[in-house]
Structure formats: C-alpha cells, structure tokens
Amino acid sequence: MIWNETMECMNRQDLQKLQESRLKKVVERVYYNCEPYRKRMQEAGIIPSDINTMEDIVKLPFMSKQDLRDHYPFALMSSPMSEIVRLHASSGTTGKPIVVGYTRTDLNIWNEVGARCFTAYGLGKNDIVQISYGYGLFTGGLGAHGAVETIGGTVIPMSSGNTEKQIMLMHDFGAVGLACTPSYALHLADVLKDSGIPRKEFKLRVGVFGAEPWTEQMRGELQERLGIRAYDIYGLTEIIGPGVGHECEYQNGTHLCEDHFYPEIVDPATGEVLPEGSLGELVFTTITKEGMPLIRFRTRDLTRLTYEKCACGRTSVRMSRILGRCDDMLIIRGVNVFPSQVESIICEMPELEPHYLLIIDRVKNLDTFEVQVEVKEDFYSDEMAKMLELRKKITHRLQSVIGIIPDIKLVEPRSLERSQGKAKRVIDKRKFI
Ligand code: DLL
C-alpha cells in the first residue's frame, strides 16, 4: 500500500522541479529569518538568487552537529518562537544536547512521512501498534506515535522498558505492529519466549525497527525469532526524527522521502559530491521545514544511494543499510573495522546469540580487540575442548573478514547487558587514555 501516491510515485523530472522550487524557498527563508545562516552565506559569497537548480546546492556551505551545538539552544530557528509548538533534543555523549524546534506545519510533515512509512509496512487503520521507542525528548516514541495515529491505527504508547508488561499487553491487546530498536526487539523476543505464552496467541506480524544500525543478518534473526516481517525505519533528530526513510514490502533499500529531505552522498574527508552508487556520507537538506530547516547537514552516516525504480512503484531514491557512522569506524591496529561487520558474522554462526560487545584498549602501545559474544544454550559447554574449538572457528571467520585477529571471549547465554533503546556495543577504552 502507498500512502501518498502522487508524491511517492511522481516521475523524477517533476520531482526535481518540485525540489528546486522548495529549495529556493527554504534558502530564502533561512537567509532572511536566521542570522547565522545569513552570515555563513555571506561568507561564502552567495545570495538566495544564486540558487536556482538542484545542481546549485553545492554552492551552499555544509552544516554539522557542531553548528547546532554552537547555536544552542534556539539560534538556528527560522521561525519566531511563538510559531514553535514542539521541541526535541538528542543528547550527545558529552556536553549540551542538540535541540530542534517544530512548527505546526513541521509536525504535519512529520506525520505525513511517518504515515508513508507505516503504510509501506502494510499497516493501516485496523491495526494496533505497540510503540516501544522511548517517549520524551528522543524523537522515536512521539514520531512513531504521530505516524500511527495519522494512518488511523491504534497506538499503544508503551515507551521502552518494563519488558514483561510489554509482552503482556502485546498479547492481551493483540498488537500487530511493534516499533522499537532492533536490539530491544531481540530482548523482547527472549522475554516473549520465557513468558511461555504460545506464539500463536500473539497477533504480531510487523516490526518497525531503526534508530541504530542493524544488519541483514540481524533482520533474519528478528524475523525468525519473532515470526514477523522486520522493516527498517530511518531518521535523525536534526532532520525530523523517524520517517526520513522507510523500507517497502520488497525490503531492498530504504526509500527516502526526498520531496521533503533532499539527500546527497559526499566524500567524508573532502566533502566532494560522489556519483550514484558510491559509499559515502549522507547529507540532507530539509526543503520544506519551517522551524529549523537544515541546509546540507552532514549526518556522519555512511551509505549508498540508488535511483533505480523499485518494484513497489515508488520512484524515490533508496539508500542501502547504514554501514555505521563515520565516527563508529574503529581503527584497530591501523585497520578500519565497522561493528556491523562483526555483527554480520556473529549472526551467521548457528552457535552464537546475536548479543555481543566489542572492547578495544591499548596495552603497551598496542591495540587490543576483544569480542565478547554469547554462546547459544545448546552449544554452551563445560568442555574446554569444545569451547576452544568454537573460539578458533569464530576467530578464523572474523579474521578473514576484518583482517585482524580478535581475542574472542565466549560468554554464557543472557550474560551481556540488554538494551532498551539504542544498544551500546562498543567500549573503546583508548579514548580515556
Ligand atoms: O534515532 C530517530 C529514530 C527514531 C529513527 C526511531 C528511527 C526510529 P537520533 O537519536 O538523532 O534519531 O539518532 C540518529 O541514529 O544518524 C543514525 O546513525 C542512527 N539511525 C537511525 N535510524 C537508523 C536506521 C533517531 N534505520 C542516528 N539504521 C542516525 C541505521 C540508524 N542507523
């Protein structure tokens, strides 16, 4: 099902025209309404009338998370505060959070793109959806909430945590959809199993997972364990929250709502725009937002884009799974490692649970790389030889893919800490040295 066929299936020429007129408008808006933007454009020697086609976008300076911090809390608003009806924030690891403001129109846009997502997952007004993303400053809970209400579905506003109760209500209320992080879904799957309630008594059929990177292999695990179809939902606070992009029934890429959020892929080191299909950093320009539009915002997320038409009929650009954030890339003994590479391998091995933790340290000037991973109950054994054999197998698999030898620590099932929101899967102790 398609929520807004006119926009989602528009031919690409018309879409480009629409994007151009929206881009011009938003550039004028920030130039005349927001002092920091005007200054930056003046420094770059451009005025709004220099921006006429989508190609002109490269003339505009990039923005980063740091710009949002520098203008904390409200200096980047392009609407008067009297027009701002909602604030959200995303906390960094240190210091002040970044803050975003929404006008009534922005909330409508958010609901519109959210409705496109949930419709694409096959959910509609007859469906009950449990929202187990956190509610609050985090955009996950309220974003998904607005989306489900917009399609006319029934919301269970659970928020995260209280896992036993989540299972009870999912069962008693007959939730068809579950929206949460993939790592929390994994935990819910365990608790559901422990509850002893037969799977056939649950109506669950669709998972709406995002807010953290997850692999195709993790999708397989979740679909199997929960007996559902698991779909990706992508978004970030700065751009609007969940709903910037979504998968469709073909599960072959995340469609971006590019009539609202114009994407580019750039080289993370030089900022140069890369051709279609290249792996690079995703950059967004919000072309319809009023409260706090962002121009060429560097997401730090690494992915590729394809403009090939999808079998579902949508013409929108699709992005491949987020490989990770530029900042997530670990450089261990000079080798680039993404946690997602480790996850793919762990999920492929039948002996292992998809729960893992990477610990990096530096001992005597040498990087150490420990991978803690849970062994499945059926494979966990007191027999040293068996465990050593398994350890050898994992070491070999990981080494062949990432190129360095990790120190594998096999741990008991259910011994690693479970997450309720975004999972913390990397501890890099070198940062504290
Ligand atoms: O995580 C918004 C969201 C909520 C998206 C619920 C989806 C579902 P932030 O907290 O600002 O916003 O974090 C944004 O999370 O730049 C990505 O690095 C990562 N991320 C979000 N969705 C995905 C996804 C929300 N589907 C940051 N796959 C983004 C991979 C994702 N990474």
PDB file of C-alpha atoms and ligand atoms in Angstrom, residues 65 90 98 133 138-141 180 208-214 232-238 241-243 254 299 301 319 321-322 324-325 328 422, ligand 1:
ATOM      1  CA  LYS A  65      26.274  18.737  14.540  1.00  0.00           C
ATOM      2  CA  SER A  90      19.257  14.436  21.088  1.00  0.00           C
ATOM      3  CA  ILE A  98      21.295  19.463  20.182  1.00  0.00           C
ATOM      4  CA  TYR A 133      10.656   3.538  21.375  1.00  0.00           C
ATOM      5  CA  PHE A 138      14.043  11.406  21.895  1.00  0.00           C
ATOM      6  CA  THR A 139      12.071  11.545  18.652  1.00  0.00           C
ATOM      7  CA  GLY A 140      11.393   7.793  18.421  1.00  0.00           C
ATOM      8  CA  GLY A 141       8.303   7.486  20.618  1.00  0.00           C
ATOM      9  CA  CYS A 180      11.382  -0.279  18.740  1.00  0.00           C
ATOM     10  CA  VAL A 208       9.354  -1.306  12.647  1.00  0.00           C
ATOM     11  CA  PHE A 209      12.996  -1.161  13.588  1.00  0.00           C
ATOM     12  CA  GLY A 210      15.522   1.643  13.478  1.00  0.00           C
ATOM     13  CA  ALA A 211      17.391   4.307  15.469  1.00  0.00           C
ATOM     14  CA  GLU A 212      20.588   2.224  15.346  1.00  0.00           C
ATOM     15  CA  PRO A 213      22.487   0.332  12.663  1.00  0.00           C
ATOM     16  CA  TRP A 214      21.392  -3.254  12.092  1.00  0.00           C
ATOM     17  CA  ASP A 232      13.786  -0.571   8.512  1.00  0.00           C
ATOM     18  CA  ILE A 233      12.789   2.932   9.553  1.00  0.00           C
ATOM     19  CA  TYR A 234      15.415   5.654   9.333  1.00  0.00           C
ATOM     20  CA  GLY A 235      15.656   9.130  10.679  1.00  0.00           C
ATOM     21  CA  LEU A 236      17.555  11.565  12.811  1.00  0.00           C
ATOM     22  CA  THR A 237      16.543  14.287  15.212  1.00  0.00           C
ATOM     23  CA  GLU A 238      18.170  17.099  13.270  1.00  0.00           C
ATOM     24  CA  GLY A 241      13.060  12.166  13.601  1.00  0.00           C
ATOM     25  CA  PRO A 242      11.919   8.722  12.411  1.00  0.00           C
ATOM     26  CA  GLY A 243      10.345   8.845   8.961  1.00  0.00           C
ATOM     27  CA  THR A 254      15.244   2.380   2.402  1.00  0.00           C
ATOM     28  CA  THR A 299      24.744  13.171   9.066  1.00  0.00           C
ATOM     29  CA  ASP A 301      26.023   8.145   8.384  1.00  0.00           C
ATOM     30  CA  MET A 319      19.614   4.041   0.386  1.00  0.00           C
ATOM     31  CA  ARG A 321      21.698  -0.122   5.044  1.00  0.00           C
ATOM     32  CA  ILE A 322      23.675   2.336   7.111  1.00  0.00           C
ATOM     33  CA  GLY A 324      27.682   2.840  10.540  1.00  0.00           C
ATOM     34  CA  ARG A 325      28.543   6.401  11.360  1.00  0.00           C
ATOM     35  CA  ASP A 328      31.726   4.495  14.612  1.00  0.00           C
ATOM     36  CA  LYS A 422      19.998   2.176  21.350  1.00  0.00           C
TER      37      LYS A 422
HETATM   38  O1  DLL B   1      17.309   7.665  16.219  1.00  0.00           O
HETATM   39  C1  DLL B   1      15.437   8.774  15.173  1.00  0.00           C
HETATM   40  C2  DLL B   1      14.763   7.462  15.000  1.00  0.00           C
HETATM   41  C3  DLL B   1      13.921   7.003  15.983  1.00  0.00           C
HETATM   42  C4  DLL B   1      14.942   6.723  13.843  1.00  0.00           C
HETATM   43  C5  DLL B   1      13.271   5.804  15.818  1.00  0.00           C
HETATM   44  C6  DLL B   1      14.294   5.542  13.659  1.00  0.00           C
HETATM   45  C7  DLL B   1      13.450   5.075  14.657  1.00  0.00           C
HETATM   46  P1  DLL B   1      18.742  10.236  16.724  1.00  0.00           P
HETATM   47  O2  DLL B   1      18.668   9.790  18.118  1.00  0.00           O
HETATM   48  O3  DLL B   1      19.033  11.645  16.415  1.00  0.00           O
HETATM   49  O4  DLL B   1      17.387   9.936  15.973  1.00  0.00           O
HETATM   50  O5  DLL B   1      19.812   9.308  16.006  1.00  0.00           O
HETATM   51  C8  DLL B   1      20.018   9.395  14.626  1.00  0.00           C
HETATM   52  O6  DLL B   1      20.674   7.063  14.528  1.00  0.00           O
HETATM   53  O7  DLL B   1      22.113   9.423  12.300  1.00  0.00           O
HETATM   54  C9  DLL B   1      21.869   7.001  12.512  1.00  0.00           C
HETATM   55  O8  DLL B   1      23.234   6.987  12.852  1.00  0.00           O
HETATM   56  C10 DLL B   1      21.101   6.169  13.511  1.00  0.00           C
HETATM   57  N1  DLL B   1      19.942   5.563  12.870  1.00  0.00           N
HETATM   58  C11 DLL B   1      18.663   5.967  12.914  1.00  0.00           C
HETATM   59  N2  DLL B   1      17.868   5.126  12.219  1.00  0.00           N
HETATM   60  C12 DLL B   1      18.691   4.168  11.698  1.00  0.00           C
HETATM   61  C13 DLL B   1      18.499   3.035  10.878  1.00  0.00           C
HETATM   62  C14 DLL B   1      16.797   8.689  15.831  1.00  0.00           C
HETATM   63  N3  DLL B   1      17.299   2.655  10.454  1.00  0.00           N
HETATM   64  C15 DLL B   1      21.072   8.399  14.204  1.00  0.00           C
HETATM   65  N4  DLL B   1      19.593   2.307  10.550  1.00  0.00           N
HETATM   66  C16 DLL B   1      21.273   8.385  12.722  1.00  0.00           C
HETATM   67  C17 DLL B   1      20.811   2.663  10.978  1.00  0.00           C
HETATM   68  C18 DLL B   1      20.008   4.469  12.117  1.00  0.00           C
HETATM   69  N5  DLL B   1      21.052   3.711  11.754  1.00  0.00           N
END
